[in-house]
mmCIF file of C-alpha atoms in Angstrom:
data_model
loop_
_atom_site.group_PDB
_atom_site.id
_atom_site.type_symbol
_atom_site.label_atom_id
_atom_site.label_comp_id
_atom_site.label_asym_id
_atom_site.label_seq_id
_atom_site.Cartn_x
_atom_site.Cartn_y
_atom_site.Cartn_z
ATOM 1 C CA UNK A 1 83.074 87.109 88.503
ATOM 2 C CA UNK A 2 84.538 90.205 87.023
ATOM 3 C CA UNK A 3 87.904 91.868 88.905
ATOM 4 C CA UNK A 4 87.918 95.496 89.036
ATOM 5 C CA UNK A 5 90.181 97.894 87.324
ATOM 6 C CA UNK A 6 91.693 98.627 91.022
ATOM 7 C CA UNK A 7 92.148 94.750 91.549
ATOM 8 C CA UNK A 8 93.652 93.821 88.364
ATOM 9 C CA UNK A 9 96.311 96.985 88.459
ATOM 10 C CA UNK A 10 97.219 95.749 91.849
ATOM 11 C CA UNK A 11 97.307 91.727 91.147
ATOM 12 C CA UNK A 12 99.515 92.764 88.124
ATOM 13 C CA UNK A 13 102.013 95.008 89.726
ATOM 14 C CA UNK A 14 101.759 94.030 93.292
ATOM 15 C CA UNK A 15 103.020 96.974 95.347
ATOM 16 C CA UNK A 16 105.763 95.982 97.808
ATOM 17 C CA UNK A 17 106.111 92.419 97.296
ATOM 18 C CA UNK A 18 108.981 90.840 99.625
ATOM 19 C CA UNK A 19 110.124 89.313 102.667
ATOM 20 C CA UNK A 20 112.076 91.786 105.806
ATOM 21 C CA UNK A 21 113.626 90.213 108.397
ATOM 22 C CA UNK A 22 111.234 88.954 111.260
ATOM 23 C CA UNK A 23 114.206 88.862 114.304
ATOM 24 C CA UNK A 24 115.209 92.801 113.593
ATOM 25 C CA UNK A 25 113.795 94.817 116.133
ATOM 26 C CA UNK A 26 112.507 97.043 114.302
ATOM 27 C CA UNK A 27 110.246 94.946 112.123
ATOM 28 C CA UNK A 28 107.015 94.047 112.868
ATOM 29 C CA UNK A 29 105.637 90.639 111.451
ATOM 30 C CA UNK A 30 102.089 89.454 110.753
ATOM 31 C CA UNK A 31 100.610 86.270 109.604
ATOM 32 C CA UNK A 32 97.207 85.387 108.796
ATOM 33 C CA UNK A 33 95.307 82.921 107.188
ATOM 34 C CA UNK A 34 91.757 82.616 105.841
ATOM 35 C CA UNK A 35 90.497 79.519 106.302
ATOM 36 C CA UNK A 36 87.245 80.051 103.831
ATOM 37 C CA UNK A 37 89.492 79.112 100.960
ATOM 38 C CA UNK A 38 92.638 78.483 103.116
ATOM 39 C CA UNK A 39 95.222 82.077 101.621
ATOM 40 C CA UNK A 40 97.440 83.340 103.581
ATOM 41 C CA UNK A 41 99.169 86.497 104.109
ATOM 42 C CA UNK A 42 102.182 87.820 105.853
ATOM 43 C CA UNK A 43 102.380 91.236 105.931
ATOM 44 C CA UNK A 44 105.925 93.026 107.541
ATOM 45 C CA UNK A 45 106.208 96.647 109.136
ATOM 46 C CA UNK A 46 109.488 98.725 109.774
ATOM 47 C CA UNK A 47 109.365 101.242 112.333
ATOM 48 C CA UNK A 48 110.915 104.260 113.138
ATOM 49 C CA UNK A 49 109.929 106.001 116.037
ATOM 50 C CA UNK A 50 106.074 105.782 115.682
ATOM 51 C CA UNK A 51 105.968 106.092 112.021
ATOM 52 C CA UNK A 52 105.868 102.749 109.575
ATOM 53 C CA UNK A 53 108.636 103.697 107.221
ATOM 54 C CA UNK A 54 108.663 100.381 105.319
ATOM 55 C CA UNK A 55 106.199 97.451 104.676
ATOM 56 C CA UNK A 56 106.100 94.110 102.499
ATOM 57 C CA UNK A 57 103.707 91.763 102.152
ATOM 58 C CA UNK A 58 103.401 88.371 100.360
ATOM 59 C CA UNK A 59 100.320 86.421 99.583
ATOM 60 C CA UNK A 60 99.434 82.928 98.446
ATOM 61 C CA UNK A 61 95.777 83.437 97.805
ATOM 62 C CA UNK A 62 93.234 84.845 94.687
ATOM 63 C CA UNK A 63 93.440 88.209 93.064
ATOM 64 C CA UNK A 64 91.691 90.089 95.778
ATOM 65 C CA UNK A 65 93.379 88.966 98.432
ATOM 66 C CA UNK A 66 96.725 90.180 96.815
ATOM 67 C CA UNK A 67 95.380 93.512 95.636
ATOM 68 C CA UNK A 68 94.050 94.269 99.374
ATOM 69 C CA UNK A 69 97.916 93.107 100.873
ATOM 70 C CA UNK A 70 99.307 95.340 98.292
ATOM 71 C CA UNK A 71 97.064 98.075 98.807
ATOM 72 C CA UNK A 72 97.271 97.808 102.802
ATOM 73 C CA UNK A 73 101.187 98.292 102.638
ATOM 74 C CA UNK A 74 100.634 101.242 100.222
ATOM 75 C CA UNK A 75 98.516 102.562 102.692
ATOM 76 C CA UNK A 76 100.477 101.819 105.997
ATOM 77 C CA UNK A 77 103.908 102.835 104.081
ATOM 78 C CA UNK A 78 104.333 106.625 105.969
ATOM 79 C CA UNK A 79 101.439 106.342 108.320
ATOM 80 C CA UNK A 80 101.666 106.817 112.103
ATOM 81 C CA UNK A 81 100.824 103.345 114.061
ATOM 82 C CA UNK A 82 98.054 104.903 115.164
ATOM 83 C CA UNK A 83 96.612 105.992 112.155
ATOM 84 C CA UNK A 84 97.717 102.462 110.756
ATOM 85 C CA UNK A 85 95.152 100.873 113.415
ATOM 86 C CA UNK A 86 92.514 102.742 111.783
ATOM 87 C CA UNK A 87 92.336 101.021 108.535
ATOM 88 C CA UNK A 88 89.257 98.967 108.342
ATOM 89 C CA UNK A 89 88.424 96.237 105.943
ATOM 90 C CA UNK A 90 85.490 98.282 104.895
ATOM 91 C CA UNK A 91 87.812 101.308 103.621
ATOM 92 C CA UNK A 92 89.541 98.015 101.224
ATOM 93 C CA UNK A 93 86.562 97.361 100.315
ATOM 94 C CA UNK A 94 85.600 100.662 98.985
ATOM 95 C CA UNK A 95 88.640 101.404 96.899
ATOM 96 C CA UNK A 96 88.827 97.869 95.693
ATOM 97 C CA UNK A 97 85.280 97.626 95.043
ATOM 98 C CA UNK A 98 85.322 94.076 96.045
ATOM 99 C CA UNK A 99 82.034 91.905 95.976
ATOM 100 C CA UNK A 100 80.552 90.271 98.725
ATOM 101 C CA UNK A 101 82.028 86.818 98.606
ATOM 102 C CA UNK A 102 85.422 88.677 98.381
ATOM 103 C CA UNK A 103 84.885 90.381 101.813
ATOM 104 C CA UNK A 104 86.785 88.230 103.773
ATOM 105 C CA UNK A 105 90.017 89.204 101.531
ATOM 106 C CA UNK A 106 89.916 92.446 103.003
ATOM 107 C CA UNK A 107 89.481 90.877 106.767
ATOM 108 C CA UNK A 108 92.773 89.262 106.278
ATOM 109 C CA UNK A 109 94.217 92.822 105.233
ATOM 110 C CA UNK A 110 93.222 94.378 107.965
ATOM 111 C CA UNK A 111 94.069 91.591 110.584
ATOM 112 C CA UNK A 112 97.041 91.616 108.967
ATOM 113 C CA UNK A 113 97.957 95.098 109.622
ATOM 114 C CA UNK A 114 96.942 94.318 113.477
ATOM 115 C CA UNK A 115 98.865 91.464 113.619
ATOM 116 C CA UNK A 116 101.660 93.243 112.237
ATOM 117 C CA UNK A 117 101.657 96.124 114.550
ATOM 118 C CA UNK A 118 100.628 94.166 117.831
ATOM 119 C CA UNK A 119 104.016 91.930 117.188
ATOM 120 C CA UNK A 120 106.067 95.246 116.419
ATOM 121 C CA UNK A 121 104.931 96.475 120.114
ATOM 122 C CA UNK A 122 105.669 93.113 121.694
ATOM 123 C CA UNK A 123 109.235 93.459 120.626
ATOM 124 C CA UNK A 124 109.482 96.824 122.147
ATOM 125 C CA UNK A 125 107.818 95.506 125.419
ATOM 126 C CA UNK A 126 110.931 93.290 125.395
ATOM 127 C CA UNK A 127 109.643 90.212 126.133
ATOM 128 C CA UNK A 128 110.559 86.327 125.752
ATOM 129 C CA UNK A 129 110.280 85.377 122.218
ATOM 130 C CA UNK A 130 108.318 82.034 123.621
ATOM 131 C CA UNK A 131 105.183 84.386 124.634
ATOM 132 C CA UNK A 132 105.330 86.513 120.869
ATOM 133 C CA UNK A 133 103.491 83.809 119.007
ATOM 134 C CA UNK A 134 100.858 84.151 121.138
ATOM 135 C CA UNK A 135 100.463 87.216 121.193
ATOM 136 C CA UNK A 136 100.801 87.472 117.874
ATOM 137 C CA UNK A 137 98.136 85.436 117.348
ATOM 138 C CA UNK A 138 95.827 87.195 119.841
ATOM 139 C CA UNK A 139 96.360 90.419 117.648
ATOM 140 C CA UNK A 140 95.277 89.346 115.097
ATOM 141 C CA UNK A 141 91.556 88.565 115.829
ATOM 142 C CA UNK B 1 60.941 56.384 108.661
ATOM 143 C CA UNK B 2 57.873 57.067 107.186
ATOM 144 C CA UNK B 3 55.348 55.111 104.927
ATOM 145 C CA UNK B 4 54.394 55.755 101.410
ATOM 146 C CA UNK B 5 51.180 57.644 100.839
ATOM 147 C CA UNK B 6 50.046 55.338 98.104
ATOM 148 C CA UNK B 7 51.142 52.041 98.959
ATOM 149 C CA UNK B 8 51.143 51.946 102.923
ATOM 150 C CA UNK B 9 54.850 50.502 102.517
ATOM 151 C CA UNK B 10 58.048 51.608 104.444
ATOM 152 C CA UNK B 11 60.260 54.367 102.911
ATOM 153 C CA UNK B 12 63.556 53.898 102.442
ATOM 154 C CA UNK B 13 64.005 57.339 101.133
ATOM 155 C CA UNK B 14 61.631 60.333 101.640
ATOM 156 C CA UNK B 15 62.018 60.707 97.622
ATOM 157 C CA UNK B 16 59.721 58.382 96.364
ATOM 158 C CA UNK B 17 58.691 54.320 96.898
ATOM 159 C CA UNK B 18 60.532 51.668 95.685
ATOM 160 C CA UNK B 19 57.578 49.108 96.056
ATOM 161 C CA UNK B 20 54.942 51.080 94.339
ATOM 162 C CA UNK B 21 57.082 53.277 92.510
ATOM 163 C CA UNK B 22 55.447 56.627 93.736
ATOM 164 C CA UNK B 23 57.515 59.975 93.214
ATOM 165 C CA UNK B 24 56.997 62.345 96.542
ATOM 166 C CA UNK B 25 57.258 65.778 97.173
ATOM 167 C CA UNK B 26 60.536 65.923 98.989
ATOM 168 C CA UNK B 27 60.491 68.246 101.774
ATOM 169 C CA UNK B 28 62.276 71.531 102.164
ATOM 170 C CA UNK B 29 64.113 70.351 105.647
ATOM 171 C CA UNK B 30 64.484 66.511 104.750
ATOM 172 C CA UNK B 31 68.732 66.143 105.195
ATOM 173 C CA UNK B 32 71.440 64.527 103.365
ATOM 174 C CA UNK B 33 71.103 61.788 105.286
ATOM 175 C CA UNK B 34 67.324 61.301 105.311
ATOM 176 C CA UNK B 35 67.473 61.510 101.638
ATOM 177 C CA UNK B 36 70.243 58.597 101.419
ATOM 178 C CA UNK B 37 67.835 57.310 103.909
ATOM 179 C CA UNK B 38 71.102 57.034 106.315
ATOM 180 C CA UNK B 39 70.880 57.765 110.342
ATOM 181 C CA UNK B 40 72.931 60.987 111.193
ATOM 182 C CA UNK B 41 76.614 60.279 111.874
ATOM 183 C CA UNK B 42 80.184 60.440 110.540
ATOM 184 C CA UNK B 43 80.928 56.561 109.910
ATOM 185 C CA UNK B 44 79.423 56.052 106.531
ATOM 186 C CA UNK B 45 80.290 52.679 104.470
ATOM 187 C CA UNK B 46 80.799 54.138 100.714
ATOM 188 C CA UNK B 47 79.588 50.612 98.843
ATOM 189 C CA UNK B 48 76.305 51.255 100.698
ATOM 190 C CA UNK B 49 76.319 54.820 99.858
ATOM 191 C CA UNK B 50 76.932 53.927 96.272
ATOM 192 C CA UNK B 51 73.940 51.590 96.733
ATOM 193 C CA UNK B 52 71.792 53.931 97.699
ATOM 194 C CA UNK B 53 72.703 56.139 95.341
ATOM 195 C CA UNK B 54 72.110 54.069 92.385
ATOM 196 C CA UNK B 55 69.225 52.556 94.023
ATOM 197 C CA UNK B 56 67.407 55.999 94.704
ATOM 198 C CA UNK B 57 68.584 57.718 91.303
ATOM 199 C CA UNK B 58 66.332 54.993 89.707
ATOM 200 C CA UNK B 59 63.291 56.475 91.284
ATOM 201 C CA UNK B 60 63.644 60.122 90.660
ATOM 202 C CA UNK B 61 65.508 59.970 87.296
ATOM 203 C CA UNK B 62 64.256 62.881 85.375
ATOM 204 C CA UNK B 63 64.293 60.715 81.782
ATOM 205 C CA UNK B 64 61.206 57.810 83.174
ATOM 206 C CA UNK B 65 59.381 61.464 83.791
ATOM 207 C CA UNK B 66 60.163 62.647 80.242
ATOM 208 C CA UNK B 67 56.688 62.438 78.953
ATOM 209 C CA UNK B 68 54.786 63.275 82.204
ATOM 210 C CA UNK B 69 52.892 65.707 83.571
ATOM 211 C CA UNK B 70 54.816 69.212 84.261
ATOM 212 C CA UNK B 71 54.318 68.998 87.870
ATOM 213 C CA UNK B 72 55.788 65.532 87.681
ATOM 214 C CA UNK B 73 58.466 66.135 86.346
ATOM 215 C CA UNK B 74 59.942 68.711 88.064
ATOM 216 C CA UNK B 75 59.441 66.770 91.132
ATOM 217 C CA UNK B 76 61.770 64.138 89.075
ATOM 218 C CA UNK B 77 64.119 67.289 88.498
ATOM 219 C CA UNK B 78 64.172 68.424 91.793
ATOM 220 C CA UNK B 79 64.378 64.886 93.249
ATOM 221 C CA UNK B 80 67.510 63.911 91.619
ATOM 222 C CA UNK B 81 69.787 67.545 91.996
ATOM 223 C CA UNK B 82 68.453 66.562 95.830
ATOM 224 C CA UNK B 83 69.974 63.430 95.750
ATOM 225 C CA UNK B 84 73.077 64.313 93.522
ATOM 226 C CA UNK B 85 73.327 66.813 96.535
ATOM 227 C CA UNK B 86 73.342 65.118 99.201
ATOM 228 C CA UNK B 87 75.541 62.207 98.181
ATOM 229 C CA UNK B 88 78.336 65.046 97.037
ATOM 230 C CA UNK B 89 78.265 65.934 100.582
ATOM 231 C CA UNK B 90 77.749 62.812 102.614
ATOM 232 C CA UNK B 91 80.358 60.862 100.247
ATOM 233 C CA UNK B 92 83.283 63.260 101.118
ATOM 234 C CA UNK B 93 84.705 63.278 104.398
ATOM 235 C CA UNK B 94 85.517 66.968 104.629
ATOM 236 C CA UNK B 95 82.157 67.601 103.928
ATOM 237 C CA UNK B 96 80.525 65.413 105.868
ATOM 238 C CA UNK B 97 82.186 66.350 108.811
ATOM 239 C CA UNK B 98 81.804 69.905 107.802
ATOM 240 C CA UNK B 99 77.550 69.490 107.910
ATOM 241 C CA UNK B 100 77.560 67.491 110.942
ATOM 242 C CA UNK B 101 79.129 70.159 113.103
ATOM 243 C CA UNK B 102 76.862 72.682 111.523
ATOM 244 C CA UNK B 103 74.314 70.148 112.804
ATOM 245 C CA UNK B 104 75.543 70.049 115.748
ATOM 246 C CA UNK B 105 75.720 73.778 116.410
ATOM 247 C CA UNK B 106 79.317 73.471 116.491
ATOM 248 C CA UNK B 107 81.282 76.780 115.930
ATOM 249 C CA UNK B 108 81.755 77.847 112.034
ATOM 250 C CA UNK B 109 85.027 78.147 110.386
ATOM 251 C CA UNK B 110 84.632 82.340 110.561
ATOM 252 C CA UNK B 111 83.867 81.636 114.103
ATOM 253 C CA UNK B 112 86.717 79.858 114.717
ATOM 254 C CA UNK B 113 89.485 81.652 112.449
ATOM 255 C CA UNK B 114 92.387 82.273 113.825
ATOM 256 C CA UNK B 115 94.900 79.296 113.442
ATOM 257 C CA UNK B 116 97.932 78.898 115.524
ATOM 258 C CA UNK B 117 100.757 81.053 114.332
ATOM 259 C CA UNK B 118 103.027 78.558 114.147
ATOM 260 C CA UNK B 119 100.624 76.473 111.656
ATOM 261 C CA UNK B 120 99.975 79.607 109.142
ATOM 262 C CA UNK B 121 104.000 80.186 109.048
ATOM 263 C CA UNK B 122 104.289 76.470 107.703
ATOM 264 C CA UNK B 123 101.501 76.985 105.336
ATOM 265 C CA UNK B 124 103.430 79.958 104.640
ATOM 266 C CA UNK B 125 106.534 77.720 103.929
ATOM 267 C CA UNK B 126 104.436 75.164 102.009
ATOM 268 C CA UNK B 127 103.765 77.879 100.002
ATOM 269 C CA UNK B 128 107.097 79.451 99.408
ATOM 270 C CA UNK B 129 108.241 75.773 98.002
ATOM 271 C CA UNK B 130 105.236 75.951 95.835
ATOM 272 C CA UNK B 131 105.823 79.354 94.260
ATOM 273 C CA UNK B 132 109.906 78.168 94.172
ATOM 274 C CA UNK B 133 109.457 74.984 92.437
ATOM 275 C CA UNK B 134 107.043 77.079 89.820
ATOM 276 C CA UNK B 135 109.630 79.443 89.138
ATOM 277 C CA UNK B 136 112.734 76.592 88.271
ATOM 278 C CA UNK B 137 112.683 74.903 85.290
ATOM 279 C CA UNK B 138 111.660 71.122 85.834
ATOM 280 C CA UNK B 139 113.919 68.607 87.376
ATOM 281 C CA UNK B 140 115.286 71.177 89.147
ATOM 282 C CA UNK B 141 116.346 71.070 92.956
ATOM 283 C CA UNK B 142 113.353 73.200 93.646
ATOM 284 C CA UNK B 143 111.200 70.865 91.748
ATOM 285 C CA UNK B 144 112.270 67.419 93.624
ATOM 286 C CA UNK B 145 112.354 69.132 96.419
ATOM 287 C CA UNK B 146 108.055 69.049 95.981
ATOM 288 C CA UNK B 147 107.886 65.289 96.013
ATOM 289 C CA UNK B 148 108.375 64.771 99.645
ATOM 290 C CA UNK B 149 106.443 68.077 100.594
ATOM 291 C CA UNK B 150 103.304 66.901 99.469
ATOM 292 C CA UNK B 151 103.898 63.517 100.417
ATOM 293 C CA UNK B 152 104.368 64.734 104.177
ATOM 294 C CA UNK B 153 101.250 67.149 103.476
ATOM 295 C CA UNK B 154 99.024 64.172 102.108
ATOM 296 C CA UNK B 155 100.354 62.266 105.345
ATOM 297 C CA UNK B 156 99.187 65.236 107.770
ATOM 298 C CA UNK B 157 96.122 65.022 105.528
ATOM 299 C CA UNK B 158 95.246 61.793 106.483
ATOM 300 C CA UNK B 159 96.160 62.421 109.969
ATOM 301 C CA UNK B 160 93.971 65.328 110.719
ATOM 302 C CA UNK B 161 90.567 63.396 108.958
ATOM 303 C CA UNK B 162 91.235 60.209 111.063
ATOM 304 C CA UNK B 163 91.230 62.941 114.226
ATOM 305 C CA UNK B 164 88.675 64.485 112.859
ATOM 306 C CA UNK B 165 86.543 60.841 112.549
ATOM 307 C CA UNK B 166 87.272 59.780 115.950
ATOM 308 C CA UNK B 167 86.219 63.327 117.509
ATOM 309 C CA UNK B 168 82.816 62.579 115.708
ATOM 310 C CA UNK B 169 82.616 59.025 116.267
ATOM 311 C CA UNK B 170 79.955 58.489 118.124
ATOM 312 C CA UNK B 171 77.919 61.453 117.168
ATOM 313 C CA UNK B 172 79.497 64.050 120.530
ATOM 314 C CA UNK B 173 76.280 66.014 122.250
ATOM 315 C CA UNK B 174 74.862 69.163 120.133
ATOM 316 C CA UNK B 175 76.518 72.056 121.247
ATOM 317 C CA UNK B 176 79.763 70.258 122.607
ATOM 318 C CA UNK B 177 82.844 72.131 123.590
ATOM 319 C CA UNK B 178 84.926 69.673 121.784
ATOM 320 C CA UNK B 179 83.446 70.442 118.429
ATOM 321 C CA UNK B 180 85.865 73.391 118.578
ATOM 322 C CA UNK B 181 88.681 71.438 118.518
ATOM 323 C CA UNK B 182 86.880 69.486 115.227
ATOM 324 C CA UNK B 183 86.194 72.670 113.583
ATOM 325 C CA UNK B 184 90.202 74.128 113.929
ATOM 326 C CA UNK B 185 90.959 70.985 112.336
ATOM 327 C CA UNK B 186 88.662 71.244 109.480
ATOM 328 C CA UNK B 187 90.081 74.418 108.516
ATOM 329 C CA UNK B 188 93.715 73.137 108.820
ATOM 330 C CA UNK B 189 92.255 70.820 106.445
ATOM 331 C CA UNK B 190 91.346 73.870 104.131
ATOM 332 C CA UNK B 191 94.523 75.132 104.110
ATOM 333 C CA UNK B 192 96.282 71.670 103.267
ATOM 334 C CA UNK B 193 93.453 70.975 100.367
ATOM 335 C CA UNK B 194 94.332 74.441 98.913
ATOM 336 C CA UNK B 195 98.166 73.720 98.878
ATOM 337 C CA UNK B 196 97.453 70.570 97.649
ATOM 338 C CA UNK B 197 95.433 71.358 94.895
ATOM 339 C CA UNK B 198 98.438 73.668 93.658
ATOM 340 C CA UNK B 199 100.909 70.606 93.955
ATOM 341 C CA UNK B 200 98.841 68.983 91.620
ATOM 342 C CA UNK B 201 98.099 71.207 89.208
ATOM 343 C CA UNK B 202 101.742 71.956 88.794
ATOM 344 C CA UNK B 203 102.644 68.518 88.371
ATOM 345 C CA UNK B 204 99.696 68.112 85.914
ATOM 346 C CA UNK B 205 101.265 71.116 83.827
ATOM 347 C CA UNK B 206 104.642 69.383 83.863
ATOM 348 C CA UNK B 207 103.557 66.604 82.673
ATOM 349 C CA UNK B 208 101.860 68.273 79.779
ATOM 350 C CA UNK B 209 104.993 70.070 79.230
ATOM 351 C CA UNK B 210 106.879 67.352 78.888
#
């Protein structure tokens, strides 16, 4: 199976690779996994206000699930939450032009974003750090 | 089981007769297991399995068809990618398990996605040691520091299948709410095959490095 131009631009200069720290306040941290092929994803917000200022991601997984991290923090970077929510797999998709059986790659993005966000608002909420796991997790379906 | 149409004789396999040597139009729904001629259930014994497998390839091997009819021998053809089939997925244990639940109506792996977050940080970590120990240059702390990672993993490996065996040993009702609990181990299985595989293949490059 043939990558597309999109895909291979992204897998070989991976926007926003890194790592943020996930006990600042202001950071909002989401993993994921796919268990099709078993990649995973972490993808991390900064917040200010209600506007993403930052975001990283890292990936252990195949080309397209990299280029759809790295796209879905290029997207997110400057974006409201709100708008943030919006992103659907579908949308990856499209500018990725990802096949079928790559699909799922883009599912990950997008829960990832969720995942990231719903933790973000849990911190705000202020509540125990025993009960953020779970609802970590519970964002990101 | 079934008799043979020619001979009248008791099928082992619904591929063809071992007493009369008939090849048979194998059909579209016949199982893994009903071509291995094996009842449904996790707790296979892999000398029989070999057995059968040698036993059955005999009948349906495309070369004693080589100068045959047409229709023959793509029965032969089809016959033995059947077999070859089956026996990939009733000889691994992943996969075995993997078709019974399906079997079973037991949730899918998309059904059944989302992992505990604790478990995808430490695949996560896993991972991090991976990518770490393929960026220092060999015999490096980073490197040694793999050994005992996938030994653990391989451990936890072998952990999760035997958990995995007893939750389908006996064969649990169709439709059972514990099958959920079989499939979230099946994918942690996924995700420990996949870091695995990685282990491996960097070890494999070391060594041809070296």
């Amino acid at each position: 199976m043939a990558y597309s131009d999109k895909v291979l631009d992204h897998y070989n200069e991976p926007r926003n690779v890194g790592s943020m720290d996930k006990n600042a306040k202001d950071v909002g941290t989401g993993v994921v996994g796919a268990p099709e092929c078993g990649d995973v994803m972490k993808l991390q917000i900064q917040v200010e206000g209600d506007t993403i200022v930052d975001a990283k991601f890292k990936t252990f997984g195949c080309g397209s699930a990299i280029a759809s991290s790295s796209l879905a923090t290029e997207w997110i970077k400057g974006k409201k939450i709100e708008e943030a929510m919006e992103i659907k797999n579908t949308d990856i998709v499209q500018e990725l032009s990802l096949p079928p059986v790559k699909i799922h790659c883009s599912v990950l993005a997008e829960d990832a974003i969720k995942a990231a966000i719903s933790n973000y608002k849990h911190k705000q909420d202020g509540e125990t750090v025993g009960a953020e796991a779970e609802k970590q997790t519970e964002g990101a379906q | 089981m079934s008799t043979c149409p020619s001979c009248g004789v008791e099928l082992e396999t619904p591929l063809g007769c071992a007493a009369c040597g008939a090849l048979l139009e194998l059909g579209a729904d016949a199982t893994p297991f009903e071509i291995l001629g094996l009842p449904i259930g996790y707790d296979v014994d892999p000398t029989d399995l070999r057995k059968r497998l040698l036993r059955f390839s005999r009948l349906v091997h495309p070369d004693f068809y080589a100068t045959a009819d047409e229709a023959l021998r793509s029965r032969a053809e089809s016959g033995s990618a059947a077999l070859n089939s089956a026996h990939e997925i009733v000889a691994d244990d992943a996969r075995r398990a993997d078709w019974l639940l399906r079997a079973l109506e037991g949730p899918s792996e998309t059904d059944e996605r989302q992992m505990p977050q604790e478990f995808l940080m430490e695949v996560l970590e896993w991972n991090e040691a991976l990518e770490e120990a393929r960026e220092s240059a060999p015999g490096s702390g980073a490197r040694s520091a793999l050994t005992p990672l996938e030994e653990t993993l391989n451990a936890e490996r072998a952990s999760v299948l035997a958990e995995v065996a007893r939750s389908l040993s006996p064969t649990p009702a169709p439709g059972a709410p514990a099958l959920t609990e079989t499939r979230k181990r099946l994918n942690a299985l996924r995700y420990l095959d996949r870091t695995l595989a990685e282990m491996r293949a960097l070890r494999l490059e070391q060594a041809a490095n070296r």
